[in-house]
Amino acid sequence: MLRQYELVERVKSYDPDADEALLNRAYVYTVQKHGSQKRASGDPYFSHPVEVAGLMTDLKLDQDTVMTALLHDTVEDTLATIEDIEAKFGPDVAKLVDGVTKLSKLEQMPENDRAAENLRKFFLAMSEDIRVLLVKLADRLHNMRTLHFIKSPDKRRRIARETMDIYAPLAERVGMYEYMREMQLLAFEQLEPEAYATITGRLAQIRSQEGGQVDAIALAIKQALAEAGLNVEVWGREKHPYSIWKKMAERHVSFEQITDIMAFRVLCDSAEDCYRALGVLHTTWQFIPGRYKDYISTPKSNGYRSLHTALIYENSMRMEVQIRTREMHETNEFGLAAHWAYKQGGVRPDGQVGWLRDLIEIVDQSHDAEELLEHTKMAIYQDRIFAFTPKGALHQLPKGATPVDFAFAVHSELGAQAVGAKINGRHMPLRTELHNGDVVEIIKRRHAEPQLSWLGFVVTGKARAAIRRAVRQKEHAEIAAIGQKLFEAIADRLPAKIGKKAIRAAVQRLGFEDEEDLMYAIGSAKLKDREVMEALVPGSAAGVPEPAQQERAISIRGLTPGVGFTLAECCHPVPGDRIVGLRHPGEVVEVHTIDCLELANGIDADWVDLQWGERSHGATGRVRVVLYNRPGTLAEVAGIFAKNHANVMNLEMTQHDDPFHTYEVDLEVQDLAHLTRIVSALRASDAAAEAARL
């Protein structure tokens, strides 16, 4: 653990103007507040914030960030308050500590709630000050280093999984590759202990067998470049065990089949020298086609810049080589943290966190915790490609992105109105996968809408969240239109005309926000007619029976006395259908239509010949209706249901695509003739392209 004077000396070494007294005060404050608290390792608790602060000094971060690291657990785990910290260390430090504290509290929530809420608050806090993330990443890294002291295997695995899913990708996205690699390695050890032991063992075996081969290759590379007049540093390393395991899993190969275990880095004086070095290496050794990547001319979204290539050395040994300047190397390893070093004057690095703004928009559009987790994990994981607008604006997208993803990346409104695309001047389908350097022109149309089918090919979380939100809004409006028609039919049954005042009162009595929410509840069959009537005119529903009591009177002939029955939900038989019964031992008889496809699965059941009773009426029928995608069609269909006195029990949109929408509707009908009249009316309507009973 760093001693007080050692920590202060570290800060002063790169920031001579740092306030030594304030740093000392923060160190003493955290030691006093944590007092005799212990960690799982048995070490004093204050050793943890001190180590996190030490990690901040490794990155040469500003004084406020170092003090935040020292104080980040005091509010959560001691009697310290944000107000006290602000009084002693200033408003900037207090705000940073408050941001980290809120994240720490979220980690103690129940797991299902915590995952989504952690992300939501995390991204919002980061959008205000990225240093919150830098401290949190260092906090998580040190906790991972001591994870083995936690006795509960389940808790270790939970923390490791969260680290692998969230924190390591975030470290990568801000360019902190050293943090990312160590987090992945420590999490990998907990999540896949057998694979971890096998791969690390094989790497150790290779080291013992091949001795100084890595050093020999590094020397050969340096000599080849020196002969070309280039001043370089070269060193080699083994590939990261987790990256080896991931490659084995993706390619379905064994360790022995992985050929490029070794990787080498070449540091040059300038970007021009990087390209010269690349040419020398490609002429000295055979290069592997398809493995060259230029991240200097087109940097990654986190600012990463380097040339990547792969070569075949002696004895067919493959090796990866990364070529960069020394300045690029520092930025590549420490990412956005480099932009917060004291010498930068605290300039906020907005230019390299466009992906973070996308995450904030996803947070606003996601419907629930599951969607939020899906969309955000998509946004922080993927490899990137680069595509251009016709005017030359560059947009970075995940690999596999389509013109729809591109459109939403440019602007949400452009994505919503997209109807076609030109890629490099050629008309192409919206589902076409984009490639590096593509010029993409989006063809739009006013009043166009996102299509549900787009979810089958978009890859960005931003696009998926926006599409789902638009589809939900469209479906909500259409179901509310059905509810309006059904509401009018209910209102016609009341003795007096219903005005706006009565509707507002009904909205309030039923606990809805507004009239549209009421209509949506009626359209989605969440309210019964009696409930609506009573809310509009209290006392008016007295004596009005429930629809099932009023309309249903079903009897079945052919059953053994005392044996119960149910109407099958697969075929929804109604009086007038030819029917048959299936009976399994110990169960009631299940009534099916004679042509139900599910009968093929009832070979082992007892079959019972059945007929409807003479006065049977009232059952639930299901219809599928395909509507034209234009305003008012769903409302027109709702009018058909109301005119034919069919109560809507359930309505579900099963397909939402231009130019049609498909719905499945459960209706309370009297009998087969009643259901047939409704289907005929739907087929005769200009609103419907198709209608059929299911």
XYZ file of C-alpha atoms in Angstrom:
694
model
C 0.000 0.000 0.000
C 1.241 3.482 -0.847
C 2.208 5.599 2.109
C 0.921 9.132 2.421
C 4.133 10.848 1.352
C 4.602 8.388 -1.542
C 1.197 9.211 -3.013
C 1.806 12.957 -2.715
C 5.243 12.592 -4.298
C 3.726 10.715 -7.241
C 1.286 13.539 -7.958
C 3.957 16.213 -7.506
C 6.250 14.357 -9.926
C 3.990 15.188 -12.876
C 2.138 18.197 -11.404
C 4.521 20.392 -9.391
C 1.703 22.876 -8.699
C -0.523 20.295 -6.974
C -1.861 21.333 -3.551
C 0.210 19.139 -1.261
C -1.735 20.113 1.868
C -5.074 19.229 0.242
C -3.789 15.837 -0.915
C -2.464 15.098 2.575
C -5.794 16.131 4.069
C -7.700 13.780 1.735
C -5.398 10.859 2.612
C -5.785 11.442 6.360
C -9.554 11.936 5.986
C -10.094 8.553 4.303
C -7.863 6.748 6.832
C -9.737 8.318 9.761
C -13.209 7.728 8.315
C -12.618 4.068 7.442
C -10.891 3.528 10.780
C -10.768 -0.133 11.755
C -12.874 -1.433 8.833
C -11.427 -4.530 7.146
C -11.612 -5.966 3.638
C -12.210 -9.642 2.828
C -8.435 -10.048 2.546
C -8.002 -8.879 6.144
C -6.237 -5.674 5.060
C -7.377 -2.313 6.457
C -10.240 -1.036 4.328
C -8.513 2.264 3.598
C -5.852 0.331 1.679
C -8.394 -0.031 -1.142
C -9.054 3.692 -1.835
C -5.330 4.367 -1.446
C -4.533 1.728 -4.101
C -7.228 3.160 -6.397
C -5.667 6.606 -5.955
C -2.312 5.059 -6.842
C -3.818 3.760 -10.091
C -4.953 7.299 -10.867
C -1.398 8.580 -10.417
C -0.131 5.875 -12.782
C -2.347 7.554 -15.377
C -1.048 10.997 -14.323
C -4.575 12.176 -13.630
C -5.394 15.549 -12.154
C -5.447 16.279 -8.438
C -9.260 16.258 -8.150
C -9.462 12.758 -9.641
C -6.786 11.434 -7.263
C -8.669 12.889 -4.270
C -11.934 11.422 -5.589
C -10.270 8.008 -5.657
C -9.167 8.465 -2.041
C -12.640 9.541 -0.922
C -14.860 7.439 -3.196
C -16.044 4.991 -0.490
C -16.296 7.380 2.466
C -19.906 8.466 1.897
C -21.093 4.923 1.223
C -19.227 3.101 4.002
C -18.663 5.698 6.736
C -20.470 8.599 8.413
C -19.031 11.117 5.938
C -21.447 13.232 3.877
C -21.215 14.912 0.493
C -21.724 18.258 2.234
C -18.737 17.586 4.481
C -16.572 16.615 1.509
C -17.612 19.745 -0.383
C -16.713 21.927 2.596
C -13.280 20.309 2.980
C -12.286 19.571 -0.615
C -14.440 21.759 -2.865
C -17.548 21.331 -5.082
C -15.747 19.616 -7.990
C -14.410 16.787 -5.835
C -17.761 16.491 -4.040
C -19.595 16.107 -7.359
C -17.202 13.399 -8.530
C -17.439 11.521 -5.218
C -21.238 11.763 -5.358
C -21.233 10.223 -8.857
C -19.055 7.278 -7.824
C -21.053 6.827 -4.586
C -24.351 6.491 -6.472
C -22.870 3.782 -8.642
C -21.580 1.899 -5.600
C -25.030 1.990 -3.992
C -26.563 0.523 -7.131
C -24.230 -2.474 -6.905
C -25.995 -3.464 -3.670
C -29.448 -3.590 -5.298
C -31.106 -6.943 -6.142
C -29.387 -8.394 -9.204
C -32.264 -8.104 -11.715
C -32.895 -4.471 -10.814
C -29.246 -3.588 -10.369
C -27.999 -4.562 -13.799
C -30.267 -2.199 -15.723
C -30.282 0.613 -13.176
C -26.516 0.398 -12.805
C -26.115 0.943 -16.528
C -28.681 3.731 -16.645
C -27.129 5.755 -13.813
C -23.633 4.836 -14.952
C -24.069 6.304 -18.415
C -25.830 9.404 -17.146
C -23.047 10.021 -14.613
C -20.376 9.481 -17.263
C -22.067 11.947 -19.584
C -21.521 14.657 -16.969
C -17.871 13.841 -16.222
C -15.912 10.939 -17.707
C -13.624 10.948 -14.643
C -16.423 9.144 -12.774
C -15.818 6.228 -15.123
C -12.031 6.408 -14.751
C -12.288 6.151 -10.950
C -14.912 3.403 -11.186
C -12.786 1.367 -13.591
C -9.790 1.617 -11.249
C -12.053 0.706 -8.322
C -13.288 -2.381 -10.177
C -9.767 -3.346 -11.285
C -8.440 -3.331 -7.720
C -11.501 -5.255 -6.503
C -10.845 -7.858 -9.202
C -7.234 -8.162 -8.058
C -8.487 -9.125 -4.594
C -11.548 -11.102 -5.756
C -10.021 -14.438 -4.715
C -10.359 -13.419 -1.050
C -14.175 -13.526 -1.285
C -15.331 -16.892 0.068
C -18.622 -17.236 -1.844
C -18.063 -18.800 -5.319
C -21.423 -17.456 -6.528
C -20.520 -13.912 -5.512
C -17.119 -14.196 -7.194
C -18.740 -15.412 -10.407
C -21.385 -12.668 -10.313
C -18.734 -9.960 -9.927
C -16.585 -11.576 -12.632
C -19.537 -11.803 -15.040
C -20.456 -8.160 -14.474
C -16.815 -7.217 -15.028
C -16.629 -9.193 -18.274
C -19.973 -7.900 -19.598
C -19.808 -4.245 -18.574
C -16.547 -2.952 -17.122
C -14.017 -4.564 -19.478
C -15.907 -3.412 -22.613
C -16.202 0.076 -21.136
C -12.459 0.118 -20.483
C -11.941 -0.850 -24.124
C -14.340 1.811 -25.350
C -12.385 4.557 -23.565
C -9.117 3.076 -24.822
C -7.809 1.768 -21.479
C -6.520 -1.497 -22.920
C -4.259 -2.348 -19.991
C -7.275 -2.215 -17.670
C -9.390 -4.170 -20.146
C -6.864 -6.985 -20.524
C -6.283 -7.396 -16.800
C -10.020 -7.325 -16.027
C -10.687 -9.943 -18.701
C -7.884 -12.175 -17.434
C -9.066 -12.018 -13.803
C -12.722 -12.533 -14.777
C -11.772 -15.378 -17.138
C -10.017 -17.152 -14.264
C -13.274 -17.152 -12.259
C -15.734 -17.864 -15.073
C -13.775 -20.565 -16.941
C -11.239 -21.931 -14.412
C -10.454 -25.108 -16.379
C -9.871 -23.267 -19.656
C -7.805 -20.644 -17.828
C -5.566 -23.288 -16.248
C -5.141 -25.168 -19.534
C -4.186 -22.126 -21.613
C -1.852 -20.559 -19.050
C -0.203 -23.971 -18.626
C 0.323 -24.357 -22.380
C 1.760 -20.828 -22.619
C 4.209 -21.621 -19.813
C 5.206 -24.799 -21.647
C 5.864 -22.827 -24.849
C 8.012 -20.342 -22.932
C 10.156 -23.132 -21.484
C 10.510 -24.933 -24.840
C 11.223 -21.941 -27.058
C 13.381 -20.035 -24.613
C 14.410 -16.679 -26.037
C 12.609 -16.957 -29.376
C 10.472 -13.871 -28.710
C 13.564 -11.782 -27.989
C 15.272 -13.171 -31.089
C 12.360 -12.226 -33.345
C 12.130 -8.753 -31.787
C 15.838 -8.256 -32.449
C 15.438 -9.409 -36.071
C 12.614 -6.906 -36.608
C 14.629 -4.087 -35.060
C 17.697 -4.879 -37.184
C 15.649 -4.957 -40.405
C 14.151 -1.551 -39.606
C 17.477 -0.079 -38.455
C 19.040 -1.039 -41.801
C 16.299 1.057 -43.420
C 17.319 4.034 -41.279
C 14.427 3.827 -38.809
C 14.848 4.513 -35.089
C 12.446 2.102 -33.368
C 11.714 0.216 -30.185
C 10.517 -3.378 -30.557
C 9.258 -5.905 -28.054
C 7.161 -9.037 -28.143
C 4.615 -10.710 -25.917
C 2.284 -13.673 -25.839
C -1.321 -13.158 -26.804
C -3.682 -12.568 -23.895
C -5.018 -15.946 -22.555
C -8.622 -14.726 -22.757
C -8.195 -13.598 -26.389
C -6.703 -17.024 -27.215
C -9.666 -18.780 -25.586
C -12.149 -16.532 -27.410
C -10.437 -17.240 -30.730
C -10.533 -20.986 -30.007
C -14.263 -20.759 -29.269
C -15.073 -18.623 -32.322
C -13.064 -20.762 -34.758
C -13.876 -24.098 -33.071
C -10.179 -25.017 -32.967
C -7.774 -26.379 -30.364
C -4.893 -24.494 -28.759
C -2.436 -26.264 -31.066
C -4.324 -24.929 -34.109
C -3.887 -21.285 -33.053
C -0.897 -20.159 -35.103
C -0.423 -16.512 -34.095
C 0.271 -16.808 -30.375
C 2.994 -14.137 -30.484
C 2.449 -10.398 -31.007
C 5.053 -7.661 -31.459
C 4.935 -3.894 -31.092
C 7.053 -1.426 -33.010
C 7.312 2.180 -31.757
C 8.435 4.791 -34.297
C 9.278 8.498 -34.186
C 6.489 9.658 -36.536
C 3.386 8.494 -38.415
C 5.394 8.631 -41.654
C 7.953 6.269 -40.123
C 5.117 3.866 -39.206
C 4.178 3.468 -42.869
C 7.854 3.140 -43.863
C 8.295 0.409 -41.236
C 5.226 -1.386 -42.577
C 6.740 -1.426 -46.065
C 10.053 -2.795 -44.770
C 8.339 -5.617 -42.847
C 6.157 -6.563 -45.840
C 9.210 -6.831 -48.083
C 11.358 -8.674 -45.515
C 8.774 -11.311 -44.530
C 5.677 -12.695 -46.190
C 2.568 -10.876 -45.019
C -0.820 -12.560 -44.582
C -3.503 -11.053 -46.881
C -6.615 -9.687 -45.187
C -4.911 -9.041 -41.864
C -3.736 -5.457 -42.560
C -5.661 -2.703 -40.743
C -4.921 1.017 -40.791
C -6.131 2.637 -37.572
C -3.850 5.648 -38.061
C -5.760 7.185 -40.973
C -9.101 5.985 -39.537
C -8.794 5.758 -35.722
C -11.157 3.681 -33.597
C -13.966 5.506 -31.805
C -11.927 5.515 -28.571
C -8.991 7.277 -30.253
C -6.898 4.132 -30.786
C -4.318 4.626 -33.577
C -1.974 1.945 -34.935
C -1.096 -0.127 -37.985
C -1.832 -3.847 -37.667
C -0.406 -6.563 -39.878
C 0.412 -10.267 -39.681
C 3.606 -11.899 -40.978
C 4.915 -15.409 -41.552
C 8.316 -15.829 -39.864
C 10.721 -18.757 -40.164
C 9.293 -22.281 -39.853
C 5.860 -20.975 -40.933
C 5.413 -19.253 -37.590
C 2.739 -16.561 -37.748
C 3.005 -13.364 -35.743
C 0.986 -10.196 -35.355
C 2.779 -6.828 -35.530
C 1.425 -3.475 -34.327
C 3.210 -0.318 -35.503
C 2.614 3.083 -33.881
C 4.359 6.206 -32.616
C 5.349 6.540 -28.967
C 2.660 9.159 -28.446
C 0.042 6.894 -30.018
C 1.171 4.058 -27.764
C 0.627 6.113 -24.608
C -2.844 7.142 -25.762
C -3.682 3.592 -26.872
C -2.822 2.086 -23.500
C -4.454 4.739 -21.320
C -7.123 6.109 -23.686
C -9.334 8.941 -22.479
C -7.414 9.041 -19.215
C -4.593 10.743 -21.118
C -6.930 13.620 -21.933
C -7.502 14.249 -18.226
C -3.829 14.436 -17.284
C -3.012 17.594 -15.307
C -1.094 19.056 -18.267
C -4.218 19.019 -20.434
C -5.864 21.558 -18.179
C -8.911 19.401 -17.598
C -10.160 19.644 -21.179
C -13.217 17.446 -21.505
C -12.634 14.884 -24.292
C -16.046 15.188 -25.961
C -14.682 14.400 -29.390
C -14.043 10.734 -28.638
C -17.147 9.738 -26.728
C -19.795 9.855 -29.454
C -20.629 6.259 -28.546
C -21.439 7.522 -25.032
C -23.986 9.968 -26.417
C -25.549 7.031 -28.281
C -25.805 5.159 -24.970
C -27.608 8.099 -23.356
C -30.132 8.133 -26.213
C -30.615 4.376 -25.833
C -31.299 4.879 -22.110
C -34.054 7.353 -22.969
C -35.697 5.068 -25.552
C -35.461 1.631 -23.933
C -38.769 0.277 -22.688
C -37.609 -1.960 -19.846
C -34.575 -3.422 -18.099
C -34.153 -6.303 -20.550
C -34.148 -4.003 -23.585
C -31.745 -1.587 -21.895
C -29.243 -4.337 -21.153
C -29.497 -5.747 -24.680
C -29.046 -2.399 -26.395
C -26.227 -1.094 -24.213
C -24.213 -4.303 -24.393
C -24.525 -4.132 -28.173
C -23.265 -0.546 -28.126
C -20.161 -1.160 -26.011
C -18.937 -4.416 -27.512
C -18.705 -4.354 -31.254
C -15.852 -3.843 -33.699
C -16.240 -0.790 -35.918
C -16.424 0.043 -39.617
C -16.333 3.499 -41.193
C -18.877 4.856 -43.684
C -19.409 8.312 -45.185
C -22.342 10.542 -46.046
C -22.398 11.943 -49.622
C -20.949 15.189 -48.180
C -18.000 13.329 -46.658
C -19.041 13.178 -42.987
C -17.526 10.098 -41.322
C -19.639 7.785 -39.148
C -18.291 4.849 -37.154
C -20.588 1.835 -36.880
C -20.375 -1.738 -35.570
C -19.286 -4.436 -37.968
C -22.364 -5.795 -39.757
C -24.161 -2.432 -39.736
C -26.750 -1.679 -42.422
C -28.049 1.538 -44.033
C -30.747 1.636 -41.344
C -28.067 1.663 -38.625
C -26.249 4.359 -40.597
C -29.406 6.479 -40.899
C -30.088 6.368 -37.160
C -26.423 7.180 -36.484
C -26.739 10.333 -38.599
C -30.031 11.432 -37.010
C -32.986 9.685 -35.386
C -35.439 11.430 -37.725
C -33.517 10.265 -40.806
C -33.660 6.694 -39.526
C -37.396 6.904 -38.890
C -38.107 8.198 -42.429
C -35.749 5.881 -44.336
C -37.316 3.994 -47.256
C -34.223 3.141 -49.311
C -30.483 3.611 -49.702
C -27.755 4.191 -52.248
C -24.390 2.632 -51.438
C -21.536 3.985 -53.542
C -24.126 5.370 -55.965
C -26.096 2.118 -56.408
C -29.595 1.450 -55.097
C -29.313 -1.299 -52.488
C -31.742 -2.921 -49.987
C -31.867 -1.445 -46.500
C -30.645 -4.761 -45.077
C -27.334 -4.619 -47.036
C -24.238 -4.964 -44.839
C -21.940 -1.939 -45.034
C -18.176 -2.123 -45.493
C -15.293 0.198 -44.698
C -15.271 3.294 -46.907
C -18.832 2.950 -48.239
C -20.574 6.197 -49.190
C -24.175 5.884 -48.028
C -27.072 8.063 -49.166
C -30.361 7.511 -47.337
C -33.566 7.934 -49.338
C -36.316 9.218 -47.073
C -40.037 9.891 -47.297
C -42.128 12.128 -45.084
C -44.554 10.248 -42.847
C -42.640 6.985 -43.350
C -42.273 4.882 -40.205
C -39.726 2.382 -38.834
C -40.698 -1.190 -39.650
C -40.792 -4.073 -37.192
C -38.960 -6.261 -39.725
C -35.892 -4.001 -39.427
C -35.189 -5.557 -36.047
C -34.172 -8.681 -37.944
C -31.068 -7.040 -39.414
C -30.044 -3.864 -37.549
C -27.077 -4.258 -35.200
C -26.780 -0.973 -33.288
C -28.478 -0.547 -29.949
C -29.494 2.977 -30.969
C -31.404 1.728 -34.024
C -33.064 -1.164 -32.160
C -34.209 1.090 -29.331
C -35.630 3.701 -31.730
C -37.429 1.096 -33.867
C -39.009 -0.609 -30.880
C -40.096 2.718 -29.457
C -41.718 3.762 -32.762
C -43.496 0.416 -33.131
C -44.809 0.645 -29.561
C -46.085 4.175 -30.144
C -47.779 3.133 -33.392
C -49.376 0.093 -31.789
C -50.496 2.169 -28.796
C -52.187 4.710 -31.085
C -53.909 2.024 -33.163
C -55.225 0.145 -30.148
C -56.410 3.445 -28.678
C -58.337 4.016 -31.938
C -60.042 0.644 -31.462
C -60.802 1.642 -27.897
C -62.405 4.882 -29.125
C -64.824 2.938 -31.336
C -65.641 0.484 -28.557
C -66.067 3.387 -26.140
C -68.606 5.010 -28.465
C -70.572 1.756 -28.571
C -70.530 1.578 -24.759
C -71.589 5.225 -24.456
C -74.550 4.612 -26.792
C -75.932 2.144 -24.233
C -76.165 4.848 -21.572
C -79.404 6.823 -21.120
C -77.812 10.266 -21.585
C -75.236 11.711 -23.969
C -71.677 11.610 -22.624
C -69.653 14.830 -22.765
C -65.990 15.683 -22.239
C -66.558 16.439 -18.557
C -67.884 12.919 -17.910
C -64.969 11.407 -19.838
C -62.431 13.383 -17.789
C -64.148 12.242 -14.610
C -64.042 8.616 -15.823
C -60.320 8.928 -16.588
C -59.734 10.131 -13.037
C -61.957 7.484 -11.414
C -60.213 4.670 -13.284
C -56.742 6.007 -12.461
C -55.479 6.812 -15.967
C -53.221 9.698 -16.987
C -55.341 10.914 -19.883
C -58.114 10.035 -22.305
C -55.777 8.207 -24.707
C -54.666 5.838 -21.941
C -58.320 5.098 -21.178
C -59.036 4.321 -24.834
C -55.943 2.095 -24.975
C -57.171 0.132 -21.947
C -60.570 -0.358 -23.583
C -59.036 -1.332 -26.931
C -56.709 -3.873 -25.322
C -59.604 -5.431 -23.355
C -58.196 -4.419 -19.978
C -61.530 -2.898 -18.955
C -64.983 -4.469 -19.013
C -68.003 -2.637 -20.401
C -69.562 -2.451 -16.949
C -66.439 -0.766 -15.512
C -66.480 1.901 -18.221
C -70.226 2.528 -17.819
C -69.902 2.840 -14.050
C -66.986 5.278 -14.390
C -68.924 7.444 -16.853
C -72.218 7.444 -14.960
C -71.974 6.026 -11.427
C -74.792 3.557 -10.795
C -75.526 2.983 -14.481
C -73.999 -0.508 -14.520
C -76.241 -1.846 -11.771
C -78.038 -4.913 -13.024
C -75.972 -5.114 -16.207
C -74.612 -8.662 -16.339
C -71.072 -9.508 -17.407
C -70.823 -10.364 -21.114
C -70.016 -13.989 -20.299
C -73.066 -14.248 -18.023
C -75.285 -12.555 -20.571
C -74.083 -14.233 -23.742
C -72.575 -17.605 -22.863
C -74.646 -20.715 -22.426
C -72.637 -23.672 -23.629
C -73.583 -27.314 -23.281
C -71.913 -30.322 -24.884
C -73.657 -33.569 -25.795
C -71.707 -36.835 -25.664
C -69.945 -36.284 -22.338
C -70.132 -38.723 -19.447
C -72.259 -37.128 -16.705
C -70.093 -35.240 -14.224
C -67.143 -34.888 -16.597
C -65.988 -31.317 -17.203
C -64.749 -29.794 -20.440
C -62.686 -26.902 -21.761
C -62.676 -25.228 -25.173
C -59.249 -25.659 -26.756
C -57.268 -22.447 -27.221
C -55.453 -23.782 -30.289
C -58.547 -23.804 -32.532
C -61.122 -21.797 -30.499
C -64.254 -23.854 -31.297
C -67.559 -21.959 -31.315
C -71.131 -23.298 -31.413
C -71.809 -24.511 -34.958
C -68.362 -26.048 -35.494
C -68.026 -29.820 -35.892
C -66.235 -30.867 -32.715
C -64.425 -33.777 -31.097
C -63.138 -34.286 -27.560
C -59.753 -35.458 -26.301
C -59.492 -36.899 -22.817
C -56.259 -37.719 -21.019
C -56.394 -39.758 -17.775
C -57.322 -37.609 -14.812
C -58.119 -34.544 -16.941
C -61.247 -32.860 -18.270
C -62.251 -33.315 -21.899
C -60.656 -30.785 -24.261
C -63.018 -29.746 -27.064
C -61.431 -29.201 -30.525
C -62.744 -28.448 -33.994
C -62.742 -31.552 -36.173
C -59.983 -30.132 -38.409
C -57.699 -28.874 -35.616
C -54.044 -29.589 -36.378
C -53.358 -30.363 -32.719
C -55.433 -33.540 -32.965
C -52.401 -35.216 -34.517
C -50.703 -34.948 -31.121
C -53.599 -36.624 -29.327
C -53.049 -40.208 -30.455
C -52.617 -41.451 -26.890
C -55.777 -39.721 -25.643
C -59.337 -41.063 -25.595
C -61.351 -39.551 -28.457
C -64.940 -38.609 -27.685
C -67.632 -37.858 -30.299
C -69.267 -34.589 -29.265
C -72.013 -32.238 -30.383
C -73.114 -28.821 -29.194
C -76.201 -28.638 -27.018
C -79.329 -27.250 -28.705
C -79.179 -23.825 -27.054
C -75.401 -23.399 -26.943
C -74.186 -19.910 -27.743
C -71.300 -17.655 -26.760
C -67.612 -18.502 -27.159
C -64.286 -16.928 -28.085
C -63.319 -17.007 -31.756
C -60.000 -15.889 -33.174
C -59.476 -14.076 -36.469
C -56.409 -12.839 -38.311
C -56.788 -9.603 -40.236
C -54.174 -8.001 -42.493
C -54.696 -4.231 -42.676
C -53.320 -1.674 -45.073
C -50.724 0.517 -43.378
C -52.581 3.808 -43.508
C -54.289 6.008 -40.909
C -57.714 4.933 -39.702
C -57.753 1.307 -40.853
C -57.679 -0.142 -37.357
C -60.409 2.224 -36.222
C -62.560 1.102 -39.166
C -62.086 -2.529 -38.167
C -62.998 -1.677 -34.593
C -66.205 -0.189 -35.947
C -66.987 -3.490 -37.693
C -66.560 -5.365 -34.408
C -68.794 -2.910 -32.572
C -71.458 -2.905 -35.317
C -71.596 -6.699 -35.194
C -71.814 -6.729 -31.358
C -68.535 -8.627 -30.931
C -66.624 -7.971 -27.735
C -62.831 -7.693 -28.253
C -61.169 -9.938 -25.656
C -57.582 -9.592 -26.872
C -55.720 -7.939 -29.738
C -52.115 -8.582 -30.742
C -50.042 -7.188 -33.603
C -48.071 -10.106 -35.055
C -46.433 -8.344 -38.005
C -45.698 -4.675 -38.612
C -44.329 -4.012 -42.055
C -44.812 -1.661 -44.944
C -47.403 -1.766 -46.484
C -49.372 -4.097 -44.161
C -50.013 -4.694 -40.464
C -51.220 -8.094 -39.276
C -53.336 -8.580 -36.136
C -54.763 -11.561 -34.298
C -57.991 -10.717 -32.486
C -59.955 -12.781 -29.949
C -63.678 -11.986 -30.138
C -66.652 -12.970 -28.000
C -69.205 -14.246 -30.535
C -72.539 -16.041 -30.365
C -71.807 -18.890 -32.770
C -70.204 -19.883 -36.063
C -72.686 -17.867 -38.121
C -71.914 -14.743 -36.062
C -68.160 -15.235 -36.516
C -68.605 -15.874 -40.260
C -70.547 -12.599 -40.662
C -67.716 -10.703 -38.964
C -65.048 -12.277 -41.193
C -67.164 -11.483 -44.277
C -67.544 -7.867 -43.145
C -63.794 -7.605 -42.660
C -63.133 -8.995 -46.156
C -65.577 -6.480 -47.636
C -63.876 -3.575 -45.893
C -61.456 -1.314 -47.767
C -59.271 -1.338 -44.641
C -58.419 -5.052 -44.831
C -56.321 -6.838 -47.428
C -57.086 -10.254 -45.914
C -59.234 -11.688 -43.144
C -59.588 -15.263 -41.969
C -60.614 -17.280 -38.985
C -57.812 -19.008 -37.092
